[in-house]
Amino acid sequence: MWFSFFIYSVLTALLPGPNNILALNSSMKSGYKNSKTLLFGIYSGFTAVMILAAFFTEFILNSYSFLLDYLKYLGAVYLLYLAWSVMSGKPSELHVEKEESVSKATADFWKGFFLQFVNVKIIIYGITAFSSFIFPQFQELWIILIFALFLSLIGNSATWIWAITGERLHLFLNKHYKIINIVMGILLLYCAVSLFL
């Protein structure tokens, strides 16, 4: 089960999403150094959303414990959807325009921070991880917070990877997208099936 949790956490974090695309785009336009404030906003907001997802999921499970099975099915459906979308995905083209002026650091931080609260990908990422993998095993608050920080570390590391090697990673994925998509899709299918083992 923990192997499935790790695969789910890492693969989902590495899939393209608002954070990864924004980090890639910002690094390509302004360079990594000029993107650090935006990235810090993303990291901070991501961590806040993971903690909120833990408490939201705990509230739902404590108040409506019968929902755990439904959330597990919802998590499995989400994983199947991710597997299908990854396996059927095509390479994308990036159209990056030159940035005329560099945004102020404060604005970049808040842009990255507030993006997290409307980022459906990470909200579902957190709720699925907590309801399907973590809460069935643990209920202690300190352990739940450690998992929230762990999920944040994985998600933020993926965003950092996209920021640092985004352009090269994008070209590599475009060149070998069929093989990579099939492997990632099969691993996500394994995660979905393992929820019921």
Short mmCIF file of N, CA and C in Angstrom, two decimals, residues 45-186:
data_model
loop_
_atom_site.label_atom_id
_atom_site.label_comp_id
_atom_site.label_asym_id
_atom_site.label_seq_id
_atom_site.Cartn_x
_atom_site.Cartn_y
_atom_site.Cartn_z
N GLY A 45 1.69 28.16 -0.58
CA GLY A 45 0.27 27.89 -0.81
C GLY A 45 -0.02 26.40 -0.88
N PHE A 46 0.87 25.65 -1.52
CA PHE A 46 0.70 24.20 -1.63
C PHE A 46 0.67 23.57 -0.25
N THR A 47 1.60 23.99 0.61
CA THR A 47 1.65 23.46 1.97
C THR A 47 0.37 23.79 2.73
N ALA A 48 -0.11 25.02 2.60
CA ALA A 48 -1.35 25.42 3.27
C ALA A 48 -2.53 24.57 2.78
N VAL A 49 -2.60 24.33 1.48
CA VAL A 49 -3.71 23.54 0.92
C VAL A 49 -3.63 22.08 1.39
N MET A 50 -2.42 21.52 1.51
CA MET A 50 -2.31 20.14 1.99
C MET A 50 -2.79 20.02 3.43
N ILE A 51 -2.45 21.01 4.26
CA ILE A 51 -2.92 20.99 5.66
C ILE A 51 -4.44 21.14 5.70
N LEU A 52 -4.98 22.05 4.89
CA LEU A 52 -6.44 22.21 4.83
C LEU A 52 -7.12 20.95 4.30
N ALA A 53 -6.52 20.31 3.31
CA ALA A 53 -7.09 19.06 2.76
C ALA A 53 -7.13 17.98 3.83
N ALA A 54 -6.08 17.92 4.66
CA ALA A 54 -6.06 16.94 5.75
C ALA A 54 -7.20 17.18 6.71
N PHE A 55 -7.38 18.43 7.13
CA PHE A 55 -8.45 18.74 8.08
C PHE A 55 -9.84 18.56 7.46
N PHE A 56 -9.99 18.95 6.21
CA PHE A 56 -11.27 18.78 5.52
C PHE A 56 -11.62 17.29 5.42
N THR A 57 -10.64 16.50 5.01
CA THR A 57 -10.88 15.07 4.86
C THR A 57 -11.18 14.44 6.22
N GLU A 58 -10.44 14.86 7.26
CA GLU A 58 -10.69 14.33 8.60
C GLU A 58 -12.10 14.70 9.07
N PHE A 59 -12.51 15.93 8.83
CA PHE A 59 -13.86 16.36 9.21
C PHE A 59 -14.92 15.51 8.52
N ILE A 60 -14.76 15.33 7.23
CA ILE A 60 -15.72 14.53 6.47
C ILE A 60 -15.76 13.10 7.00
N LEU A 61 -14.58 12.53 7.27
CA LEU A 61 -14.54 11.15 7.72
C LEU A 61 -15.06 10.99 9.14
N ASN A 62 -14.80 11.97 10.02
CA ASN A 62 -15.30 11.89 11.39
C ASN A 62 -16.79 12.14 11.46
N SER A 63 -17.26 13.07 10.67
CA SER A 63 -18.69 13.41 10.69
C SER A 63 -19.52 12.44 9.87
N TYR A 64 -18.93 11.95 8.81
CA TYR A 64 -19.64 11.07 7.89
C TYR A 64 -18.72 9.91 7.52
N SER A 65 -18.40 9.05 8.51
CA SER A 65 -17.40 8.00 8.31
C SER A 65 -17.75 7.04 7.18
N PHE A 66 -19.03 6.91 6.88
CA PHE A 66 -19.43 6.02 5.79
C PHE A 66 -18.90 6.51 4.43
N LEU A 67 -18.48 7.78 4.39
CA LEU A 67 -17.97 8.33 3.13
C LEU A 67 -16.58 7.81 2.76
N LEU A 68 -15.88 7.18 3.72
CA LEU A 68 -14.54 6.69 3.43
C LEU A 68 -14.53 5.76 2.23
N ASP A 69 -15.47 4.82 2.20
CA ASP A 69 -15.53 3.91 1.05
C ASP A 69 -15.82 4.66 -0.24
N TYR A 70 -16.72 5.63 -0.17
CA TYR A 70 -17.04 6.41 -1.36
C TYR A 70 -15.85 7.24 -1.82
N LEU A 71 -15.12 7.80 -0.84
CA LEU A 71 -13.93 8.58 -1.20
C LEU A 71 -12.86 7.68 -1.82
N LYS A 72 -12.78 6.44 -1.35
CA LYS A 72 -11.83 5.49 -1.94
C LYS A 72 -12.20 5.23 -3.40
N TYR A 73 -13.50 5.05 -3.66
CA TYR A 73 -13.95 4.86 -5.04
C TYR A 73 -13.71 6.12 -5.88
N LEU A 74 -13.97 7.26 -5.28
CA LEU A 74 -13.71 8.53 -5.97
C LEU A 74 -12.23 8.66 -6.29
N GLY A 75 -11.38 8.30 -5.33
CA GLY A 75 -9.94 8.32 -5.56
C GLY A 75 -9.53 7.37 -6.67
N ALA A 76 -10.14 6.18 -6.69
CA ALA A 76 -9.83 5.21 -7.75
C ALA A 76 -10.28 5.73 -9.11
N VAL A 77 -11.46 6.34 -9.16
CA VAL A 77 -11.95 6.91 -10.43
C VAL A 77 -11.01 8.02 -10.89
N TYR A 78 -10.56 8.86 -9.96
CA TYR A 78 -9.62 9.93 -10.30
C TYR A 78 -8.31 9.34 -10.84
N LEU A 79 -7.81 8.28 -10.21
CA LEU A 79 -6.58 7.65 -10.69
C LEU A 79 -6.79 7.04 -12.07
N LEU A 80 -7.95 6.42 -12.30
CA LEU A 80 -8.25 5.87 -13.63
C LEU A 80 -8.31 6.98 -14.68
N TYR A 81 -8.93 8.10 -14.30
CA TYR A 81 -8.98 9.25 -15.20
C TYR A 81 -7.57 9.75 -15.51
N LEU A 82 -6.73 9.87 -14.48
CA LEU A 82 -5.35 10.31 -14.71
C LEU A 82 -4.62 9.33 -15.63
N ALA A 83 -4.79 8.03 -15.37
CA ALA A 83 -4.13 7.02 -16.20
C ALA A 83 -4.58 7.15 -17.65
N TRP A 84 -5.89 7.28 -17.87
CA TRP A 84 -6.40 7.42 -19.23
C TRP A 84 -5.87 8.70 -19.89
N SER A 85 -5.92 9.81 -19.16
CA SER A 85 -5.48 11.07 -19.77
C SER A 85 -3.99 11.06 -20.05
N VAL A 86 -3.21 10.38 -19.21
CA VAL A 86 -1.77 10.29 -19.46
C VAL A 86 -1.51 9.38 -20.66
N MET A 87 -2.15 8.22 -20.70
CA MET A 87 -1.90 7.27 -21.79
C MET A 87 -2.38 7.80 -23.14
N SER A 88 -3.41 8.61 -23.15
CA SER A 88 -3.93 9.12 -24.42
C SER A 88 -3.39 10.51 -24.75
N GLY A 89 -2.50 11.01 -23.91
CA GLY A 89 -1.98 12.36 -24.10
C GLY A 89 -1.03 12.46 -25.28
N LYS A 90 -1.00 13.62 -25.85
CA LYS A 90 -0.10 13.94 -26.96
C LYS A 90 0.88 14.99 -26.48
N PRO A 91 2.01 15.11 -27.15
CA PRO A 91 2.95 16.15 -26.74
C PRO A 91 2.36 17.53 -26.98
N SER A 92 2.77 18.46 -26.16
CA SER A 92 2.25 19.83 -26.30
C SER A 92 3.36 20.76 -26.74
N GLU A 93 2.95 21.82 -27.33
CA GLU A 93 3.89 22.86 -27.75
C GLU A 93 3.82 24.01 -26.77
N LEU A 94 4.96 24.54 -26.43
CA LEU A 94 4.99 25.72 -25.57
C LEU A 94 5.19 26.94 -26.43
N HIS A 95 4.35 27.90 -26.25
CA HIS A 95 4.49 29.17 -26.94
C HIS A 95 4.79 30.22 -25.89
N VAL A 96 6.06 30.48 -25.71
CA VAL A 96 6.48 31.40 -24.65
C VAL A 96 6.80 32.75 -25.27
N GLU A 97 6.16 33.76 -24.75
CA GLU A 97 6.42 35.11 -25.22
C GLU A 97 7.42 35.77 -24.30
N LYS A 98 8.13 36.73 -24.85
CA LYS A 98 9.07 37.49 -24.05
C LYS A 98 8.30 38.32 -23.04
N GLU A 99 8.81 38.34 -21.82
CA GLU A 99 8.17 39.15 -20.79
C GLU A 99 8.73 40.56 -20.89
N GLU A 100 7.84 41.54 -20.97
CA GLU A 100 8.28 42.91 -21.13
C GLU A 100 8.84 43.48 -19.84
N SER A 101 8.25 43.17 -18.72
CA SER A 101 8.77 43.67 -17.46
C SER A 101 8.62 42.58 -16.40
N VAL A 102 9.54 42.58 -15.47
CA VAL A 102 9.51 41.59 -14.41
C VAL A 102 8.53 42.05 -13.33
N SER A 103 7.62 41.17 -12.94
CA SER A 103 6.64 41.51 -11.91
C SER A 103 7.35 41.75 -10.59
N LYS A 104 6.71 42.52 -9.75
CA LYS A 104 7.27 42.76 -8.42
C LYS A 104 7.24 41.47 -7.63
N ALA A 105 8.22 41.32 -6.74
CA ALA A 105 8.35 40.09 -5.97
C ALA A 105 7.11 39.79 -5.15
N THR A 106 6.53 40.79 -4.54
CA THR A 106 5.35 40.56 -3.71
C THR A 106 4.18 40.06 -4.55
N ALA A 107 3.97 40.65 -5.70
CA ALA A 107 2.88 40.22 -6.58
C ALA A 107 3.10 38.78 -7.04
N ASP A 108 4.35 38.43 -7.36
CA ASP A 108 4.65 37.06 -7.78
C ASP A 108 4.37 36.06 -6.67
N PHE A 109 4.76 36.43 -5.44
CA PHE A 109 4.52 35.53 -4.31
C PHE A 109 3.03 35.25 -4.17
N TRP A 110 2.22 36.30 -4.14
CA TRP A 110 0.78 36.13 -3.93
C TRP A 110 0.11 35.45 -5.13
N LYS A 111 0.64 35.68 -6.31
CA LYS A 111 0.12 34.98 -7.49
C LYS A 111 0.29 33.47 -7.32
N GLY A 112 1.50 33.06 -6.93
CA GLY A 112 1.76 31.64 -6.70
C GLY A 112 0.99 31.08 -5.53
N PHE A 113 0.87 31.88 -4.46
CA PHE A 113 0.18 31.43 -3.25
C PHE A 113 -1.31 31.21 -3.50
N PHE A 114 -1.98 32.22 -4.05
CA PHE A 114 -3.43 32.13 -4.22
C PHE A 114 -3.84 31.17 -5.33
N LEU A 115 -2.95 30.90 -6.26
CA LEU A 115 -3.24 29.91 -7.29
C LEU A 115 -3.59 28.56 -6.66
N GLN A 116 -2.96 28.25 -5.53
CA GLN A 116 -3.15 26.95 -4.90
C GLN A 116 -4.59 26.72 -4.44
N PHE A 117 -5.27 27.78 -4.07
CA PHE A 117 -6.62 27.63 -3.52
C PHE A 117 -7.68 27.43 -4.60
N VAL A 118 -7.29 27.57 -5.85
CA VAL A 118 -8.20 27.27 -6.97
C VAL A 118 -7.62 26.17 -7.86
N ASN A 119 -6.53 25.58 -7.42
CA ASN A 119 -5.85 24.53 -8.17
C ASN A 119 -6.51 23.19 -7.85
N VAL A 120 -7.46 22.80 -8.68
CA VAL A 120 -8.23 21.58 -8.45
C VAL A 120 -7.31 20.35 -8.40
N LYS A 121 -6.26 20.36 -9.20
CA LYS A 121 -5.35 19.21 -9.23
C LYS A 121 -4.79 18.92 -7.84
N ILE A 122 -4.28 19.93 -7.15
CA ILE A 122 -3.67 19.65 -5.85
C ILE A 122 -4.72 19.42 -4.76
N ILE A 123 -5.88 20.03 -4.90
CA ILE A 123 -6.93 19.79 -3.91
C ILE A 123 -7.37 18.32 -3.97
N ILE A 124 -7.60 17.82 -5.17
CA ILE A 124 -7.97 16.41 -5.33
C ILE A 124 -6.80 15.50 -4.95
N TYR A 125 -5.59 15.93 -5.28
CA TYR A 125 -4.36 15.21 -4.90
C TYR A 125 -4.34 14.99 -3.39
N GLY A 126 -4.58 16.05 -2.63
CA GLY A 126 -4.56 15.95 -1.17
C GLY A 126 -5.70 15.11 -0.62
N ILE A 127 -6.91 15.37 -1.08
CA ILE A 127 -8.08 14.63 -0.57
C ILE A 127 -7.96 13.15 -0.90
N THR A 128 -7.50 12.83 -2.11
CA THR A 128 -7.33 11.42 -2.49
C THR A 128 -6.27 10.75 -1.63
N ALA A 129 -5.14 11.42 -1.44
CA ALA A 129 -4.06 10.84 -0.63
C ALA A 129 -4.52 10.59 0.80
N PHE A 130 -5.18 11.58 1.39
CA PHE A 130 -5.62 11.42 2.78
C PHE A 130 -6.73 10.40 2.93
N SER A 131 -7.73 10.44 2.05
CA SER A 131 -8.87 9.53 2.22
C SER A 131 -8.54 8.10 1.81
N SER A 132 -7.69 7.92 0.82
CA SER A 132 -7.42 6.57 0.30
C SER A 132 -6.23 5.89 0.95
N PHE A 133 -5.22 6.65 1.33
CA PHE A 133 -3.98 6.04 1.81
C PHE A 133 -3.69 6.32 3.29
N ILE A 134 -3.93 7.53 3.75
CA ILE A 134 -3.44 7.93 5.07
C ILE A 134 -4.45 7.67 6.18
N PHE A 135 -5.67 8.21 6.06
CA PHE A 135 -6.66 8.05 7.13
C PHE A 135 -7.06 6.60 7.39
N PRO A 136 -7.07 5.72 6.40
CA PRO A 136 -7.37 4.32 6.75
C PRO A 136 -6.32 3.69 7.68
N GLN A 137 -5.11 4.29 7.75
CA GLN A 137 -4.04 3.75 8.57
C GLN A 137 -3.78 4.54 9.85
N PHE A 138 -3.97 5.86 9.79
CA PHE A 138 -3.61 6.73 10.91
C PHE A 138 -4.70 7.74 11.21
N GLN A 139 -4.82 8.10 12.50
CA GLN A 139 -5.74 9.16 12.90
C GLN A 139 -5.07 10.21 13.78
N GLU A 140 -3.84 9.98 14.20
CA GLU A 140 -3.14 10.91 15.09
C GLU A 140 -2.81 12.20 14.34
N LEU A 141 -3.11 13.33 14.98
CA LEU A 141 -2.93 14.64 14.35
C LEU A 141 -1.50 14.87 13.90
N TRP A 142 -0.53 14.54 14.74
CA TRP A 142 0.86 14.81 14.39
C TRP A 142 1.30 13.98 13.19
N ILE A 143 0.81 12.77 13.07
CA ILE A 143 1.16 11.94 11.91
C ILE A 143 0.50 12.51 10.65
N ILE A 144 -0.74 12.96 10.78
CA ILE A 144 -1.45 13.56 9.64
C ILE A 144 -0.71 14.80 9.16
N LEU A 145 -0.24 15.63 10.09
CA LEU A 145 0.51 16.83 9.71
C LEU A 145 1.83 16.48 9.04
N ILE A 146 2.48 15.42 9.51
CA ILE A 146 3.72 14.97 8.86
C ILE A 146 3.42 14.54 7.42
N PHE A 147 2.33 13.82 7.22
CA PHE A 147 1.96 13.43 5.86
C PHE A 147 1.61 14.65 5.00
N ALA A 148 0.96 15.65 5.59
CA ALA A 148 0.66 16.88 4.84
C ALA A 148 1.95 17.55 4.40
N LEU A 149 2.93 17.60 5.28
CA LEU A 149 4.23 18.18 4.93
C LEU A 149 4.97 17.31 3.92
N PHE A 150 4.83 15.99 4.05
CA PHE A 150 5.46 15.07 3.10
C PHE A 150 4.87 15.25 1.71
N LEU A 151 3.53 15.33 1.63
CA LEU A 151 2.88 15.57 0.33
C LEU A 151 3.31 16.91 -0.24
N SER A 152 3.46 17.90 0.62
CA SER A 152 3.92 19.22 0.17
C SER A 152 5.34 19.13 -0.37
N LEU A 153 6.19 18.39 0.33
CA LEU A 153 7.58 18.23 -0.12
C LEU A 153 7.62 17.58 -1.50
N ILE A 154 6.83 16.54 -1.70
CA ILE A 154 6.80 15.87 -3.00
C ILE A 154 6.26 16.80 -4.08
N GLY A 155 5.13 17.44 -3.81
CA GLY A 155 4.54 18.35 -4.80
C GLY A 155 5.43 19.53 -5.12
N ASN A 156 6.02 20.11 -4.09
CA ASN A 156 6.90 21.26 -4.31
C ASN A 156 8.19 20.86 -5.01
N SER A 157 8.68 19.65 -4.72
CA SER A 157 9.87 19.16 -5.42
C SER A 157 9.59 18.98 -6.91
N ALA A 158 8.40 18.48 -7.23
CA ALA A 158 8.03 18.32 -8.63
C ALA A 158 7.97 19.68 -9.33
N THR A 159 7.40 20.66 -8.67
CA THR A 159 7.34 22.01 -9.26
C THR A 159 8.74 22.56 -9.45
N TRP A 160 9.62 22.32 -8.48
CA TRP A 160 11.01 22.77 -8.59
C TRP A 160 11.69 22.09 -9.78
N ILE A 161 11.45 20.79 -9.95
CA ILE A 161 12.04 20.07 -11.09
C ILE A 161 11.58 20.70 -12.40
N TRP A 162 10.29 21.01 -12.50
CA TRP A 162 9.78 21.64 -13.72
C TRP A 162 10.41 23.01 -13.92
N ALA A 163 10.66 23.74 -12.84
CA ALA A 163 11.26 25.07 -12.95
C ALA A 163 12.72 24.97 -13.39
N ILE A 164 13.46 24.01 -12.84
CA ILE A 164 14.89 23.89 -13.15
C ILE A 164 15.13 23.29 -14.53
N THR A 165 14.46 22.20 -14.81
CA THR A 165 14.74 21.47 -16.05
C THR A 165 13.55 21.47 -17.00
N GLY A 166 12.65 22.41 -16.81
CA GLY A 166 11.41 22.43 -17.57
C GLY A 166 11.58 22.36 -19.07
N GLU A 167 12.40 23.20 -19.61
CA GLU A 167 12.54 23.23 -21.07
C GLU A 167 13.11 21.91 -21.58
N ARG A 168 14.14 21.40 -20.92
CA ARG A 168 14.73 20.12 -21.34
C ARG A 168 13.76 18.97 -21.14
N LEU A 169 13.07 18.99 -20.01
CA LEU A 169 12.10 17.94 -19.73
C LEU A 169 10.98 17.96 -20.76
N HIS A 170 10.54 19.14 -21.12
CA HIS A 170 9.48 19.27 -22.10
C HIS A 170 9.91 18.68 -23.45
N LEU A 171 11.11 18.99 -23.89
CA LEU A 171 11.61 18.46 -25.16
C LEU A 171 11.75 16.94 -25.10
N PHE A 172 12.26 16.43 -23.98
CA PHE A 172 12.42 14.98 -23.82
C PHE A 172 11.06 14.28 -23.84
N LEU A 173 10.10 14.83 -23.10
CA LEU A 173 8.77 14.22 -23.07
C LEU A 173 8.12 14.23 -24.44
N ASN A 174 8.32 15.31 -25.18
CA ASN A 174 7.75 15.36 -26.53
C ASN A 174 8.38 14.31 -27.44
N LYS A 175 9.66 14.07 -27.27
CA LYS A 175 10.35 13.12 -28.13
C LYS A 175 9.96 11.67 -27.80
N HIS A 176 9.77 11.37 -26.52
CA HIS A 176 9.50 10.00 -26.09
C HIS A 176 8.15 9.87 -25.40
N TYR A 177 7.20 10.69 -25.79
CA TYR A 177 5.94 10.77 -25.03
C TYR A 177 5.15 9.47 -25.00
N LYS A 178 5.17 8.66 -26.06
CA LYS A 178 4.36 7.44 -26.08
C LYS A 178 4.80 6.46 -25.00
N ILE A 179 6.09 6.18 -24.94
CA ILE A 179 6.61 5.23 -23.96
C ILE A 179 6.40 5.76 -22.54
N ILE A 180 6.74 7.01 -22.32
CA ILE A 180 6.61 7.60 -20.99
C ILE A 180 5.15 7.61 -20.55
N ASN A 181 4.25 7.97 -21.44
CA ASN A 181 2.83 8.02 -21.10
C ASN A 181 2.29 6.64 -20.75
N ILE A 182 2.69 5.62 -21.50
CA ILE A 182 2.22 4.26 -21.22
C ILE A 182 2.72 3.78 -19.86
N VAL A 183 4.00 4.00 -19.57
CA VAL A 183 4.57 3.58 -18.29
C VAL A 183 3.88 4.31 -17.13
N MET A 184 3.74 5.62 -17.24
CA MET A 184 3.09 6.38 -16.17
C MET A 184 1.62 5.97 -16.03
N GLY A 185 0.95 5.72 -17.14
CA GLY A 185 -0.45 5.29 -17.09
C GLY A 185 -0.61 3.94 -16.40
N ILE A 186 0.27 3.00 -16.72
CA ILE A 186 0.21 1.67 -16.08
C ILE A 186 0.47 1.79 -14.58
#
